[in-house]
Amino acid sequence: GAGVSQSPRYKVAKRGQDVALRCDPISGHVSLFWYQQALGQGPEFLTYFQNEAQLDKSGLPSDRFFAERPEGSVSTLKIQRTQQEDSAVYLCASSFLHSANYGYTFGSGTRLTVV
Amino acid sequence: ILNVEQSPQSLHVQEGDSTNFTCSFPSSNFYALHWYRWETAKSPEALFVMTLNGDEKKKGRISATLNTKEGYSYLYIKGSQPEDSATYLCANYNTDKLIFGTGTRLQVFP
């Protein structure tokens, strides 16, 4: 596709429910990143993939968060047993090369509200 | 994680005014500084990727400068327009990923 696509756009989950957020990066982009943006904050790094390999997951806040990119294209961020503090916008971005010199292309984000 | 700070947090200007805001970042082990514009209900959009000390980049009415020795970058908007209203994010490339500031929220009133 022309851009990075994320779905769903909005998700309301009851506390304790599991959710799965999908990211479809630009075709051919090697690197894929997930960020979490809480209200009033900047995007905070969660994890990144180079092709199918998850090279850094240091930003995942707890073991309830899990991300995968099994075939090196589409990625899913799963949150188990959601808590209210998980309410945030989850942004996905992809980049053609994993390099400081390349900008990221972001999706529109998934706004998760846990009630 | 090394902090990236942006100021001011928000800014309201009149159409036609010029404005600028600041991004400060750790000056050690510098690789790159990115600027993004994020309009409400849209995706963050890359504005500039800056790597060289003293670099200045321009895109229309928006320009940015970079000082890697002292660890700051300025973003300038000349003759602000209502369509410039957005959150402007800067990000420092560190340990193979971008570390973002909290952004400057700009509102331009007609």
GROMACS .gro file of C-alpha atoms in nm:
model
  225
    1GLY     CA    1   0.000   0.000   0.000
    2ALA     CA    2   0.088   0.366  -0.019
    3GLY     CA    3   0.135   0.414   0.352
    4VAL     CA    4   0.149   0.240   0.686
    5SER     CA    5  -0.192   0.105   0.778
    6GLN     CA    6  -0.304   0.036   1.134
    7SER     CA    7  -0.621  -0.131   1.254
    8PRO     CA    8  -0.844  -0.089   1.433
    9ARG     CA    9  -0.838   0.289   1.444
   10TYR     CA   10  -1.016   0.288   1.781
   11LYS     CA   11  -1.053   0.013   2.036
   12VAL     CA   12  -1.244   0.015   2.363
   13ALA     CA   13  -1.157  -0.278   2.587
   14LYS     CA   14  -1.289  -0.381   2.925
   15ARG     CA   15  -1.022  -0.415   3.190
   16GLY     CA   16  -0.882  -0.766   3.177
   17GLN     CA   17  -0.964  -0.819   2.809
   18ASP     CA   18  -0.694  -0.916   2.558
   19VAL     CA   19  -0.645  -0.695   2.251
   20ALA     CA   20  -0.452  -0.729   1.925
   21LEU     CA   21  -0.341  -0.429   1.722
   22ARG     CA   22  -0.234  -0.471   1.363
   23CYS     CA   23   0.023  -0.286   1.156
   24ASP     CA   24   0.069  -0.317   0.781
   25PRO     CA   25   0.397  -0.144   0.690
   26ILE     CA   26   0.501  -0.010   0.352
   27SER     CA   27   0.594  -0.299   0.126
   28GLY     CA   28   0.969  -0.355   0.124
   29HIS     CA   29   1.037  -0.164   0.445
   30VAL     CA   30   1.280  -0.367   0.648
   31SER     CA   31   1.234  -0.200   0.987
   32LEU     CA   32   0.914  -0.177   1.187
   33PHE     CA   33   0.868   0.007   1.516
   34TRP     CA   34   0.595   0.026   1.777
   35TYR     CA   35   0.550   0.330   1.999
   36GLN     CA   36   0.304   0.412   2.278
   37GLN     CA   37   0.181   0.765   2.326
   38ALA     CA   38   0.001   0.843   2.650
   39LEU     CA   39  -0.197   1.166   2.684
   40GLY     CA   40   0.033   1.468   2.710
   41GLN     CA   41   0.346   1.267   2.641
   42GLY     CA   42   0.565   1.206   2.339
   43PRO     CA   43   0.572   0.868   2.165
   44GLU     CA   44   0.761   0.615   2.379
   45PHE     CA   45   0.950   0.330   2.218
   46LEU     CA   46   0.813  -0.019   2.272
   47THR     CA   47   0.989  -0.254   2.031
   48TYR     CA   48   1.136  -0.289   1.684
   49PHE     CA   49   1.183  -0.552   1.417
   50GLN     CA   50   1.427  -0.592   1.135
   51ASN     CA   51   1.242  -0.817   0.894
   52GLU     CA   52   1.101  -1.092   1.118
   53ALA     CA   53   1.363  -1.057   1.391
   54GLN     CA   54   1.265  -0.865   1.703
   55LEU     CA   55   1.591  -0.689   1.779
   56ASP     CA   56   1.487  -0.472   2.072
   57LYS     CA   57   1.192  -0.514   2.304
   58SER     CA   58   1.332  -0.312   2.590
   59GLY     CA   59   1.042  -0.066   2.587
   60LEU     CA   60   0.764  -0.318   2.642
   61PRO     CA   61   0.623  -0.214   2.982
   62SER     CA   62   0.539  -0.561   3.111
   63ASP     CA   63   0.514  -0.925   3.010
   64ARG     CA   64   0.151  -0.858   2.919
   65PHE     CA   65   0.280  -0.693   2.601
   66PHE     CA   66   0.390  -0.909   2.312
   67ALA     CA   67   0.473  -0.824   1.951
   68GLU     CA   68   0.540  -1.038   1.648
   69ARG     CA   69   0.617  -1.003   1.279
   70PRO     CA   70   0.632  -1.366   1.166
   71GLU     CA   71   0.683  -1.314   0.793
   72GLY     CA   72   0.869  -0.986   0.804
   73SER     CA   73   0.575  -0.775   0.688
   74VAL     CA   74   0.255  -0.739   0.896
   75SER     CA   75   0.308  -0.699   1.270
   76THR     CA   76   0.073  -0.752   1.561
   77LEU     CA   77   0.103  -0.597   1.905
   78LYS     CA   78  -0.088  -0.798   2.163
   79ILE     CA   79  -0.177  -0.678   2.509
   80GLN     CA   80  -0.306  -0.936   2.752
   81ARG     CA   81  -0.528  -0.862   3.052
   82THR     CA   82  -0.550  -0.492   2.966
   83GLN     CA   83  -0.527  -0.238   3.248
   84GLN     CA   84  -0.640   0.124   3.257
   85GLU     CA   85  -0.280   0.245   3.233
   86ASP     CA   86  -0.258   0.077   2.891
   87SER     CA   87  -0.494   0.344   2.751
   88ALA     CA   88  -0.289   0.527   2.489
   89VAL     CA   89  -0.237   0.575   2.117
   90TYR     CA   90  -0.025   0.295   1.974
   91LEU     CA   91   0.176   0.407   1.674
   92CYS     CA   92   0.345   0.184   1.422
   93ALA     CA   93   0.619   0.310   1.189
   94SER     CA   94   0.829   0.154   0.919
   95SER     CA   95   1.155   0.250   0.756
   96PHE     CA   96   1.317   0.139   0.433
   97LEU     CA   97   1.653   0.090   0.598
   98HIS     CA   98   1.754   0.071   0.959
   99SER     CA   99   1.964   0.383   0.964
  100ALA     CA  100   1.983   0.710   1.152
  101ASN     CA  101   1.955   0.890   0.818
  102TYR     CA  102   1.615   0.756   0.719
  103GLY     CA  103   1.291   0.904   0.848
  104TYR     CA  104   1.011   0.682   0.970
  105THR     CA  105   0.673   0.656   0.799
  106PHE     CA  106   0.402   0.636   1.062
  107GLY     CA  107   0.054   0.497   1.058
  108SER     CA  108  -0.241   0.689   1.200
  109GLY     CA  109  -0.229   0.492   1.522
  110THR     CA  110  -0.474   0.287   1.722
  111ARG     CA  111  -0.636   0.468   2.013
  112LEU     CA  112  -0.692   0.214   2.290
  113THR     CA  113  -0.924   0.301   2.577
  114VAL     CA  114  -0.947   0.055   2.864
  115VAL     CA  115  -1.261   0.096   3.076
  116ILE     CA  116   1.718   0.626   2.780
  117LEU     CA  117   1.856   0.977   2.734
  118ASN     CA  118   1.602   1.256   2.746
  119VAL     CA  119   1.491   1.478   2.461
  120GLU     CA  120   1.326   1.798   2.574
  121GLN     CA  121   1.113   2.041   2.378
  122SER     CA  122   0.996   2.389   2.459
  123PRO     CA  123   0.757   2.550   2.478
  124GLN     CA  124   0.498   2.282   2.544
  125SER     CA  125   0.238   2.483   2.355
  126LEU     CA  126   0.224   2.800   2.152
  127HIS     CA  127  -0.059   3.015   2.020
  128VAL     CA  128   0.023   3.261   1.742
  129GLN     CA  129  -0.166   3.484   1.503
  130GLU     CA  130  -0.172   3.408   1.131
  131GLY     CA  131   0.128   3.577   0.968
  132ASP     CA  132   0.347   3.566   1.278
  133SER     CA  133   0.680   3.390   1.261
  134THR     CA  134   0.762   3.149   1.539
  135ASN     CA  135   1.028   2.910   1.659
  136PHE     CA  136   1.070   2.635   1.913
  137THR     CA  137   1.352   2.437   2.064
  138CYS     CA  138   1.460   2.077   2.094
  139SER     CA  139   1.746   1.984   2.326
  140PHE     CA  140   1.912   1.645   2.328
  141PRO     CA  141   2.223   1.477   2.470
  142SER     CA  142   2.525   1.591   2.268
  143SER     CA  143   2.734   1.278   2.327
  144ASN     CA  144   2.731   0.994   2.069
  145PHE     CA  145   2.516   1.195   1.830
  146TYR     CA  146   2.388   1.027   1.513
  147ALA     CA  147   2.081   1.214   1.390
  148LEU     CA  148   1.800   1.445   1.491
  149HIS     CA  149   1.457   1.409   1.329
  150TRP     CA  150   1.165   1.654   1.317
  151TYR     CA  151   0.805   1.539   1.262
  152ARG     CA  152   0.476   1.725   1.224
  153TRP     CA  153   0.166   1.555   1.366
  154GLU     CA  154  -0.171   1.702   1.273
  155THR     CA  155  -0.475   1.591   1.468
  156ALA     CA  156  -0.633   1.271   1.334
  157LYS     CA  157  -0.344   1.215   1.093
  158SER     CA  158  -0.011   1.032   1.095
  159PRO     CA  159   0.312   1.197   1.211
  160GLU     CA  160   0.490   1.320   0.899
  161ALA     CA  161   0.868   1.345   0.865
  162LEU     CA  162   0.992   1.702   0.812
  163PHE     CA  163   1.370   1.685   0.844
  164VAL     CA  164   1.649   1.441   0.921
  165MET     CA  165   1.958   1.629   1.034
  166THR     CA  166   2.298   1.478   1.090
  167LEU     CA  167   2.570   1.744   1.054
  168ASN     CA  168   2.663   2.011   1.306
  169GLY     CA  169   2.566   2.352   1.169
  170ASP     CA  170   2.325   2.200   0.921
  171GLU     CA  171   2.025   2.404   0.816
  172LYS     CA  172   1.733   2.250   0.627
  173LYS     CA  173   1.434   2.420   0.469
  174LYS     CA  174   1.096   2.304   0.341
  175GLY     CA  175   0.876   2.589   0.223
  176ARG     CA  176   0.821   2.824   0.516
  177ILE     CA  177   0.967   2.581   0.769
  178SER     CA  178   1.337   2.556   0.845
  179ALA     CA  179   1.551   2.390   1.109
  180THR     CA  180   1.903   2.431   1.242
  181LEU     CA  181   2.125   2.190   1.431
  182ASN     CA  182   2.399   2.235   1.691
  183THR     CA  183   2.535   1.894   1.787
  184LYS     CA  184   2.811   2.027   2.012
  185GLU     CA  185   2.569   2.194   2.252
  186GLY     CA  186   2.281   1.958   2.183
  187TYR     CA  187   1.999   2.169   2.044
  188SER     CA  188   1.793   2.222   1.730
  189TYR     CA  189   1.557   2.506   1.642
  190LEU     CA  190   1.253   2.480   1.419
  191TYR     CA  191   1.135   2.804   1.257
  192ILE     CA  192   0.807   2.875   1.084
  193LYS     CA  193   0.792   3.196   0.881
  194GLY     CA  194   0.453   3.363   0.833
  195SER     CA  195   0.247   3.099   1.019
  196GLN     CA  196  -0.076   2.981   0.858
  197PRO     CA  197  -0.372   2.803   1.022
  198GLU     CA  198  -0.273   2.485   0.836
  199ASP     CA  199   0.057   2.487   1.030
  200SER     CA  200  -0.142   2.404   1.345
  201ALA     CA  201  -0.004   2.071   1.465
  202THR     CA  202   0.222   1.911   1.722
  203TYR     CA  203   0.588   1.930   1.624
  204LEU     CA  204   0.798   1.643   1.755
  205CYS     CA  205   1.173   1.610   1.757
  206ALA     CA  206   1.352   1.280   1.807
  207ASN     CA  207   1.711   1.185   1.877
  208TYR     CA  208   1.846   0.870   1.715
  209ASN     CA  209   2.000   0.668   1.997
  210THR     CA  210   2.077   0.296   2.035
  211ASP     CA  211   1.917   0.209   1.701
  212LYS     CA  212   1.588   0.386   1.760
  213LEU     CA  213   1.427   0.729   1.780
  214ILE     CA  214   1.374   0.879   2.123
  215PHE     CA  215   1.102   1.144   2.105
  216GLY     CA  216   1.042   1.461   2.300
  217THR     CA  217   0.695   1.549   2.427
  218GLY     CA  218   0.635   1.789   2.138
  219THR     CA  219   0.536   2.152   2.092
  220ARG     CA  220   0.169   2.202   2.019
  221LEU     CA  221   0.126   2.498   1.783
  222GLN     CA  222  -0.207   2.668   1.720
  223VAL     CA  223  -0.228   2.939   1.456
  224PHE     CA  224  -0.535   3.162   1.475
  225PRO     CA  225  -0.673   3.333   1.163
   0.00000   0.00000   0.00000
